[in-house]
Amino acid sequence: MIQVGYEPPPLTRTPDRVQLVRYAGASGDFNPIHYHDEYARSIGLPGVIGQGMLSMGFAANLVGDFAGPEGRVEQIGVRFTRMVQPGDTLTVRGVVTAVLPDDRAEIAISITNQRDKEVLVGSARVSFK
Amino acid sequence: MLESQPATFKIEEGAIRRFAEAIGDMNPLYHDEGYAIAHGHRGLVAPPTFPIIFWDLKIPGLELPKQGLIHAEESFELLTEIVAGDRITSTTRLISDTVKQGHSGRMRFVLCETTGINESGETAYRSLANLIVREGVA
């Protein structure tokens, strides 16, 4: 029985430049800040940065796994709090915050980098059936 | 209300698999149609953030800079499951466009809502994007 406080197994993700390019292709977002170092630096960024939506994909991965093979994700919302650079190691964590009627639950999500700084925070609601 | 030209997309299996691979999500619901159907789904399941590909920021009357646009927040309400083969008609609307004076200069907050309607006329999903434009910062 799922209980408040339950933490699904965390995920570790290490986005590299190839993944950023793959995600750009798959999502249709060709903003050069995600693949062109010189361009990214020319507008004040430290270099190529990861798409916020790629991080949200990592978060949705944890939530989708939590929902199980017969379930589905009903809602997911996040805030992107820090830049992600290729080579970062991200840890995706969740903790159940509410058990809802009709086989549903709410989960708080966070992603931190290798410096233990938060890059994403949010929440989601799943149905297990 | 300012909004984009509605566009209809047929959800393709290849696009779902490519998207799932790109985010590194090997959940068989997004890769194996037989598995998805065996577990009660209508077909190959689109991952929860897949509807991001439908947003359209080309909204007549909305001027957005080519640079300095920060995706600050995103949320999806997935009202029905979206699977390969579905046809989704999607429209992005400008909800608000406000400027606030912050510590590091003027910040412009642009809130856009995208709604996707399926072939049955039901709202399949709603998404809300919060974009920040940092004005006056190099």
Coordinates of C-alpha atoms in Angstrom, one line a residue, chain A:
Chain A
M1 CA 0.0 0.0 0.0
I2 CA 1.5 3.3 -1.0
Q3 CA 1.9 5.7 1.9
V4 CA 2.7 9.4 2.4
G5 CA 6.5 9.6 2.7
Y6 CA 7.2 6.7 0.3
E7 CA 10.2 7.5 -1.9
P8 CA 10.4 5.6 -5.2
P9 CA 14.0 4.6 -6.2
P10 CA 15.9 7.8 -7.4
L11 CA 17.1 8.0 -11.0
T12 CA 20.6 9.2 -12.0
R13 CA 21.0 10.9 -15.3
T14 CA 24.2 12.3 -16.9
P15 CA 23.1 14.3 -20.0
D16 CA 25.9 14.7 -22.5
R17 CA 26.0 16.8 -25.7
V18 CA 24.7 13.9 -27.8
Q19 CA 21.6 13.7 -25.6
L20 CA 21.0 17.4 -25.9
V21 CA 21.1 17.1 -29.7
R22 CA 18.9 14.0 -29.6
Y23 CA 16.4 15.9 -27.5
A24 CA 16.5 18.9 -29.7
G25 CA 15.7 16.7 -32.7
A26 CA 12.9 14.7 -30.9
S27 CA 11.2 17.8 -29.5
G28 CA 11.7 20.2 -32.5
D29 CA 13.5 22.8 -30.3
F30 CA 16.5 24.0 -32.3
N31 CA 17.6 26.8 -30.0
P32 CA 21.4 27.0 -30.5
I33 CA 22.0 27.5 -26.8
H34 CA 21.5 23.7 -26.5
Y35 CA 24.1 22.7 -29.1
H36 CA 26.3 25.7 -30.1
D37 CA 29.0 26.6 -27.4
E38 CA 30.1 29.8 -29.0
Y39 CA 26.6 31.1 -29.5
A40 CA 25.7 30.2 -26.0
R41 CA 28.7 32.1 -24.6
S42 CA 28.1 35.1 -26.9
I43 CA 24.8 35.6 -25.0
G44 CA 26.3 35.3 -21.6
L45 CA 25.9 31.6 -20.9
P46 CA 28.8 29.4 -19.6
G47 CA 28.5 27.3 -22.8
V48 CA 25.8 24.9 -24.1
I49 CA 23.1 24.3 -21.5
G50 CA 20.5 21.5 -21.3
Q51 CA 16.9 22.0 -22.1
G52 CA 14.7 22.5 -19.1
M53 CA 12.2 20.2 -20.8
L54 CA 14.9 17.5 -20.9
S55 CA 15.1 17.7 -17.1
M56 CA 11.3 17.6 -17.0
G57 CA 11.5 14.4 -19.1
F58 CA 13.8 12.9 -16.4
A59 CA 11.3 13.9 -13.7
A60 CA 8.4 12.4 -15.8
N61 CA 10.4 9.2 -16.1
L62 CA 10.4 8.7 -12.3
V63 CA 6.7 9.6 -12.1
G64 CA 5.7 7.3 -15.0
D65 CA 7.7 4.4 -13.4
F66 CA 5.9 5.2 -10.1
A67 CA 2.5 5.1 -11.8
G68 CA 3.2 1.5 -13.0
P69 CA 2.5 -0.4 -16.2
E70 CA -1.3 0.0 -15.9
G71 CA -1.3 3.5 -14.6
R72 CA -0.7 6.9 -16.0
V73 CA 0.5 10.4 -15.1
E74 CA -2.5 12.7 -14.8
Q75 CA -0.6 16.0 -14.0
I76 CA 3.0 17.2 -13.7
G77 CA 4.3 20.7 -13.1
V78 CA 7.8 21.9 -12.5
R79 CA 10.0 25.0 -12.0
F80 CA 13.5 25.1 -13.6
T81 CA 15.7 26.5 -10.9
R82 CA 19.2 26.2 -12.2
M83 CA 21.0 25.6 -15.5
V84 CA 22.1 22.2 -16.4
Q85 CA 25.4 21.7 -18.4
P86 CA 26.4 18.6 -20.3
G87 CA 28.5 16.5 -18.0
D88 CA 26.4 17.2 -14.9
T89 CA 25.2 14.3 -12.9
L90 CA 21.5 14.7 -12.0
T91 CA 19.6 12.8 -9.3
V92 CA 15.9 12.6 -9.7
R93 CA 13.9 12.1 -6.4
G94 CA 10.3 11.8 -5.4
V95 CA 8.3 11.6 -2.2
V96 CA 4.6 10.8 -2.0
T97 CA 2.8 13.7 -0.4
A98 CA -0.8 12.5 -0.6
V99 CA -2.7 9.3 -1.2
L100 CA -5.9 10.1 -3.1
P101 CA -9.2 8.3 -3.6
D102 CA -9.7 6.0 -6.6
D103 CA -6.1 4.6 -6.6
R104 CA -4.3 7.9 -7.1
A105 CA -1.4 9.7 -5.4
E106 CA 0.5 12.9 -5.4
I107 CA 4.3 13.1 -5.4
A108 CA 6.7 15.9 -4.9
I109 CA 9.7 15.8 -7.3
S110 CA 13.2 17.3 -7.2
I111 CA 16.3 17.1 -9.3
T112 CA 19.7 18.0 -7.8
N113 CA 23.1 18.1 -9.5
Q114 CA 26.5 16.8 -8.5
R115 CA 27.0 19.9 -6.3
D116 CA 23.8 19.0 -4.5
K117 CA 22.1 22.1 -5.9
E118 CA 18.5 21.9 -7.0
V119 CA 17.9 22.3 -10.8
L120 CA 14.2 21.4 -10.8
V121 CA 11.4 21.2 -8.3
G122 CA 7.8 20.2 -8.8
S123 CA 5.0 17.8 -8.3
A124 CA 2.8 15.3 -10.1
R125 CA -0.4 13.3 -9.7
V126 CA -0.7 9.7 -10.9
S127 CA -3.4 7.1 -11.3
F128 CA -2.3 3.5 -10.6
K129 CA -5.0 2.1 -12.8

